[in-house]
GROMACS .gro file of N, CA and C in nm:
model
  255
    1MET      N    1   8.969  10.182  10.069
    1MET     CA    2   8.827  10.173  10.047
    1MET      C    3   8.780  10.034  10.090
    2TYR      N    4   8.661  10.031  10.151
    2TYR     CA    5   8.605   9.904  10.196
    2TYR      C    6   8.551   9.824  10.079
    3VAL      N    7   8.582   9.696  10.080
    3VAL     CA    8   8.528   9.601   9.983
    3VAL      C    9   8.408   9.532  10.048
    4CYS      N   10   8.425   9.492  10.172
    4CYS     CA   11   8.320   9.421  10.246
    4CYS      C   12   8.283   9.505  10.368
    5SER      N   13   8.167   9.567  10.360
    5SER     CA   14   8.124   9.650  10.473
    5SER      C   15   8.072   9.565  10.588
    6CYS      N   16   8.030   9.443  10.561
    6CYS     CA   17   7.981   9.356  10.669
    6CYS      C   18   8.092   9.324  10.769
    7PHE      N   19   8.214   9.304  10.720
    7PHE     CA   20   8.325   9.266  10.807
    7PHE      C   21   8.439   9.368  10.807
    8GLY      N   22   8.420   9.481  10.740
    8GLY     CA   23   8.520   9.587  10.740
    8GLY      C   24   8.650   9.550  10.670
    9ILE      N   25   8.641   9.475  10.560
    9ILE     CA   26   8.759   9.432  10.485
    9ILE      C   27   8.786   9.532  10.373
   10THR      N   28   8.910   9.577  10.365
   10THR     CA   29   8.948   9.678  10.266
   10THR      C   30   9.011   9.615  10.142
   11GLU      N   31   9.022   9.697  10.037
   11GLU     CA   32   9.092   9.653   9.916
   11GLU      C   33   9.235   9.611   9.949
   12LYS      N   34   9.299   9.689  10.034
   12LYS     CA   35   9.437   9.659  10.072
   12LYS      C   36   9.447   9.520  10.136
   13GLN      N   37   9.353   9.487  10.223
   13GLN     CA   38   9.355   9.357  10.288
   13GLN      C   39   9.333   9.244  10.187
   14VAL      N   40   9.241   9.263  10.094
   14VAL     CA   41   9.216   9.162   9.992
   14VAL      C   42   9.343   9.142   9.910
   15LYS      N   43   9.408   9.251   9.871
   15LYS     CA   44   9.531   9.240   9.792
   15LYS      C   45   9.642   9.172   9.870
   16GLU      N   46   9.652   9.200  10.000
   16GLU     CA   47   9.753   9.134  10.084
   16GLU      C   48   9.727   8.984  10.092
   17HIS      N   49   9.600   8.945  10.109
   17HIS     CA   50   9.566   8.803  10.113
   17HIS      C   51   9.597   8.737   9.980
   18ALA      N   52   9.571   8.808   9.870
   18ALA     CA   53   9.600   8.755   9.737
   18ALA      C   54   9.751   8.735   9.719
   19GLU      N   55   9.829   8.830   9.766
   19GLU     CA   56   9.975   8.817   9.756
   19GLU      C   57  10.026   8.701   9.840
   20ALA      N   58   9.953   8.668   9.947
   20ALA     CA   59   9.991   8.558  10.034
   20ALA      C   60   9.943   8.423   9.980
   21GLY      N   61   9.871   8.424   9.866
   21GLY     CA   62   9.833   8.299   9.802
   21GLY      C   63   9.685   8.272   9.789
   22ALA      N   64   9.599   8.358   9.841
   22ALA     CA   65   9.454   8.340   9.825
   22ALA      C   66   9.415   8.386   9.686
   23CYS      N   67   9.378   8.293   9.600
   23CYS     CA   68   9.356   8.324   9.458
   23CYS      C   69   9.211   8.332   9.417
   24THR      N   70   9.121   8.293   9.505
   24THR     CA   71   8.979   8.291   9.470
   24THR      C   72   8.898   8.363   9.578
   25PRO      N   73   8.777   8.406   9.544
   25PRO     CA   74   8.693   8.466   9.648
   25PRO      C   75   8.670   8.372   9.766
   26ARG      N   76   8.660   8.244   9.740
   26ARG     CA   77   8.641   8.147   9.848
   26ARG      C   78   8.763   8.145   9.942
   27GLN      N   79   8.882   8.153   9.886
   27GLN     CA   80   9.002   8.155   9.969
   27GLN      C   81   9.012   8.286  10.046
   28ILE      N   82   8.972   8.397   9.984
   28ILE     CA   83   8.968   8.525  10.055
   28ILE      C   84   8.869   8.514  10.172
   29ALA      N   85   8.754   8.452  10.148
   29ALA     CA   86   8.654   8.435  10.253
   29ALA      C   87   8.708   8.350  10.367
   30SER      N   88   8.788   8.251  10.335
   30SER     CA   89   8.844   8.164  10.439
   30SER      C   90   8.935   8.238  10.535
   31VAL      N   91   9.007   8.336  10.484
   31VAL     CA   92   9.101   8.408  10.570
   31VAL      C   93   9.046   8.538  10.627
   32SER      N   94   8.934   8.588  10.570
   32SER     CA   95   8.886   8.719  10.616
   32SER      C   96   8.735   8.727  10.643
   33LYS      N   97   8.659   8.627  10.604
   33LYS     CA   98   8.513   8.625  10.611
   33LYS      C   99   8.446   8.714  10.506
   34ALA      N  100   8.522   8.792  10.429
   34ALA     CA  101   8.464   8.878  10.326
   34ALA      C  102   8.385   8.793  10.227
   35GLY      N  103   8.262   8.834  10.199
   35GLY     CA  104   8.178   8.764  10.105
   35GLY      C  105   8.094   8.654  10.165
   36THR      N  106   8.101   8.636  10.297
   36THR     CA  107   8.026   8.527  10.358
   36THR      C  108   7.896   8.570  10.424
   37ASP      N  109   7.867   8.700  10.428
   37ASP     CA  110   7.743   8.745  10.491
   37ASP      C  111   7.641   8.779  10.383
   38CYS      N  112   7.636   8.901  10.336
   38CYS     CA  113   7.535   8.937  10.235
   38CYS      C  114   7.578   8.899  10.094
   39GLY      N  115   7.709   8.885  10.071
   39GLY     CA  116   7.760   8.842   9.940
   39GLY      C  117   7.774   8.951   9.836
   40SER      N  118   7.737   9.074   9.870
   40SER     CA  119   7.742   9.180   9.768
   40SER      C  120   7.885   9.217   9.727
   41CYS      N  121   7.984   9.178   9.804
   41CYS     CA  122   8.123   9.215   9.772
   41CYS      C  123   8.195   9.110   9.688
   42VAL      N  124   8.133   8.996   9.664
   42VAL     CA  125   8.203   8.888   9.594
   42VAL      C  126   8.250   8.930   9.455
   43ARG      N  127   8.167   9.000   9.381
   43ARG     CA  128   8.208   9.045   9.247
   43ARG      C  129   8.323   9.145   9.254
   44ARG      N  130   8.322   9.230   9.355
   44ARG     CA  131   8.432   9.325   9.373
   44ARG      C  132   8.561   9.250   9.404
   45ILE      N  133   8.552   9.149   9.488
   45ILE     CA  134   8.669   9.067   9.521
   45ILE      C  135   8.720   8.997   9.396
   46GLN      N  136   8.629   8.943   9.315
   46GLN     CA  137   8.668   8.880   9.189
   46GLN      C  138   8.743   8.979   9.101
   47GLY      N  139   8.693   9.102   9.095
   47GLY     CA  140   8.758   9.205   9.014
   47GLY      C  141   8.897   9.238   9.065
   48LEU      N  142   8.914   9.243   9.197
   48LEU     CA  143   9.045   9.272   9.253
   48LEU      C  144   9.144   9.159   9.227
   49LEU      N  145   9.095   9.036   9.232
   49LEU     CA  146   9.182   8.921   9.208
   49LEU      C  147   9.220   8.911   9.062
   50GLY      N  148   9.129   8.951   8.974
   50GLY     CA  149   9.158   8.949   8.831
   50GLY      C  150   9.189   8.810   8.779
   51ARG      N  151   9.255   8.808   8.667
   51ARG     CA  152   9.292   8.681   8.603
   51ARG      C  153   9.443   8.664   8.604
   52GLY      N  154   9.509   8.727   8.698
   52GLY     CA  155   9.655   8.721   8.705
   52GLY      C  156   9.706   8.585   8.748
   53ALA      N  157   9.835   8.578   8.762
   53ALA     CA  158   9.900   8.453   8.802
   53ALA      C  159   9.856   8.413   8.943
   54CYS      N  160   9.833   8.288   8.959
   54CYS     CA  161   9.797   8.232   9.088
   54CYS      C  162   9.885   8.110   9.111
   55PRO      N  163   9.974   8.114   9.208
   55PRO     CA  164  10.064   8.001   9.230
   55PRO      C  165   9.991   7.869   9.247
   56ARG      N  166   9.882   7.868   9.321
   56ARG     CA  167   9.808   7.744   9.343
   56ARG      C  168   9.746   7.695   9.212
   57ARG      N  169   9.688   7.788   9.135
   57ARG     CA  170   9.625   7.750   9.009
   57ARG      C  171   9.730   7.692   8.914
   58GLU      N  172   9.847   7.755   8.910
   58GLU     CA  173   9.953   7.707   8.821
   58GLU      C  174   9.999   7.567   8.861
   59LEU      N  175  10.009   7.540   8.992
   59LEU     CA  176  10.047   7.407   9.038
   59LEU      C  177   9.942   7.304   8.997
   60LEU      N  178   9.814   7.339   9.013
   60LEU     CA  179   9.707   7.246   8.976
   60LEU      C  180   9.706   7.219   8.826
   61GLU      N  181   9.725   7.326   8.747
   61GLU     CA  182   9.724   7.308   8.602
   61GLU      C  183   9.841   7.223   8.555
   62ASN      N  184   9.950   7.224   8.630
   62ASN     CA  185  10.066   7.143   8.596
   62ASN      C  186  10.059   7.004   8.657
   63GLY      N  187   9.945   6.972   8.720
   63GLY     CA  188   9.926   6.839   8.775
   63GLY      C  189   9.996   6.814   8.907
   64ASN      N  190  10.028   6.919   8.980
   64ASN     CA  191  10.101   6.903   9.106
   64ASN      C  192  10.010   6.934   9.224
   65SER      N  193   9.902   6.859   9.237
   65SER     CA  194   9.806   6.884   9.345
   65SER      C  195   9.866   6.856   9.483
   66ALA      N  196   9.963   6.768   9.491
   66ALA     CA  197  10.026   6.739   9.621
   66ALA      C  198  10.096   6.864   9.675
   67ALA      N  199  10.157   6.942   9.588
   67ALA     CA  200  10.223   7.066   9.631
   67ALA      C  201  10.122   7.168   9.679
   68VAL      N  202  10.004   7.171   9.617
   68VAL     CA  203   9.900   7.263   9.658
   68VAL      C  204   9.852   7.226   9.798
   69LEU      N  205   9.830   7.097   9.821
   69LEU     CA  206   9.786   7.052   9.953
   69LEU      C  207   9.893   7.079  10.058
   70ALA      N  208  10.019   7.060  10.023
   70ALA     CA  209  10.128   7.085  10.117
   70ALA      C  210  10.139   7.233  10.151
   71ALA      N  211  10.101   7.320  10.057
   71ALA     CA  212  10.111   7.465  10.079
   71ALA      C  213   9.996   7.519  10.162
   72ASP      N  214   9.886   7.444  10.173
   72ASP     CA  215   9.772   7.489  10.253
   72ASP      C  216   9.810   7.492  10.400
   73PRO      N  217   9.779   7.601  10.468
   73PRO     CA  218   9.810   7.609  10.610
   73PRO      C  219   9.723   7.514  10.691
   74VAL      N  220   9.777   7.468  10.800
   74VAL     CA  221   9.700   7.386  10.894
   74VAL      C  222   9.601   7.479  10.962
   75PRO      N  223   9.473   7.441  10.974
   75PRO     CA  224   9.372   7.532  11.028
   75PRO      C  225   9.411   7.599  11.160
   76GLY      N  226   9.480   7.534  11.248
   76GLY     CA  227   9.518   7.593  11.376
   76GLY      C  228   9.634   7.691  11.367
   77ASP      N  229   9.700   7.699  11.252
   77ASP     CA  230   9.816   7.787  11.238
   77ASP      C  231   9.780   7.932  11.214
   78ARG      N  232   9.656   7.958  11.173
   78ARG     CA  233   9.615   8.094  11.139
   78ARG      C  234   9.554   8.158  11.263
   79PRO      N  235   9.596   8.282  11.299
   79PRO     CA  236   9.537   8.347  11.416
   79PRO      C  237   9.390   8.378  11.393
   80ALA      N  238   9.316   8.380  11.498
   80ALA     CA  239   9.174   8.414  11.489
   80ALA      C  240   9.161   8.559  11.443
   81LEU      N  241   9.048   8.591  11.382
   81LEU     CA  242   9.029   8.725  11.327
   81LEU      C  243   9.043   8.833  11.434
   82ASP      N  244   8.990   8.809  11.554
   82ASP     CA  245   9.000   8.912  11.658
   82ASP      C  246   9.143   8.926  11.710
   83GLU      N  247   9.225   8.820  11.699
   83GLU     CA  248   9.365   8.828  11.741
   83GLU      C  249   9.448   8.905  11.639
   84ALA      N  250   9.412   8.894  11.511
   84ALA     CA  251   9.489   8.957  11.404
   84ALA      C  252   9.467   9.108  11.400
   85ALA      N  253   9.358   9.155  11.453
   85ALA     CA  254   9.323   9.299  11.443
   85ALA      C  255   9.404   9.385  11.534
   0.00000   0.00000   0.00000
């Protein structure tokens, strides 16, 4: 089922991004553009992400922000959206 009709992002894709470490709607938007056009899907994305464990959040709460920064991908390392399709 589509979560973001503006960019054709499905629940499955949101869940895959979450499993890969995207813990917030903003992080999902960074990797998929979902939620960056009309914004109507942001609450649905929040619902899919839930309040479960988030590796980045856990690192921040434990005071290990350096590990969070080290885990962030370099912007050029991620394929462009049209290449990934």
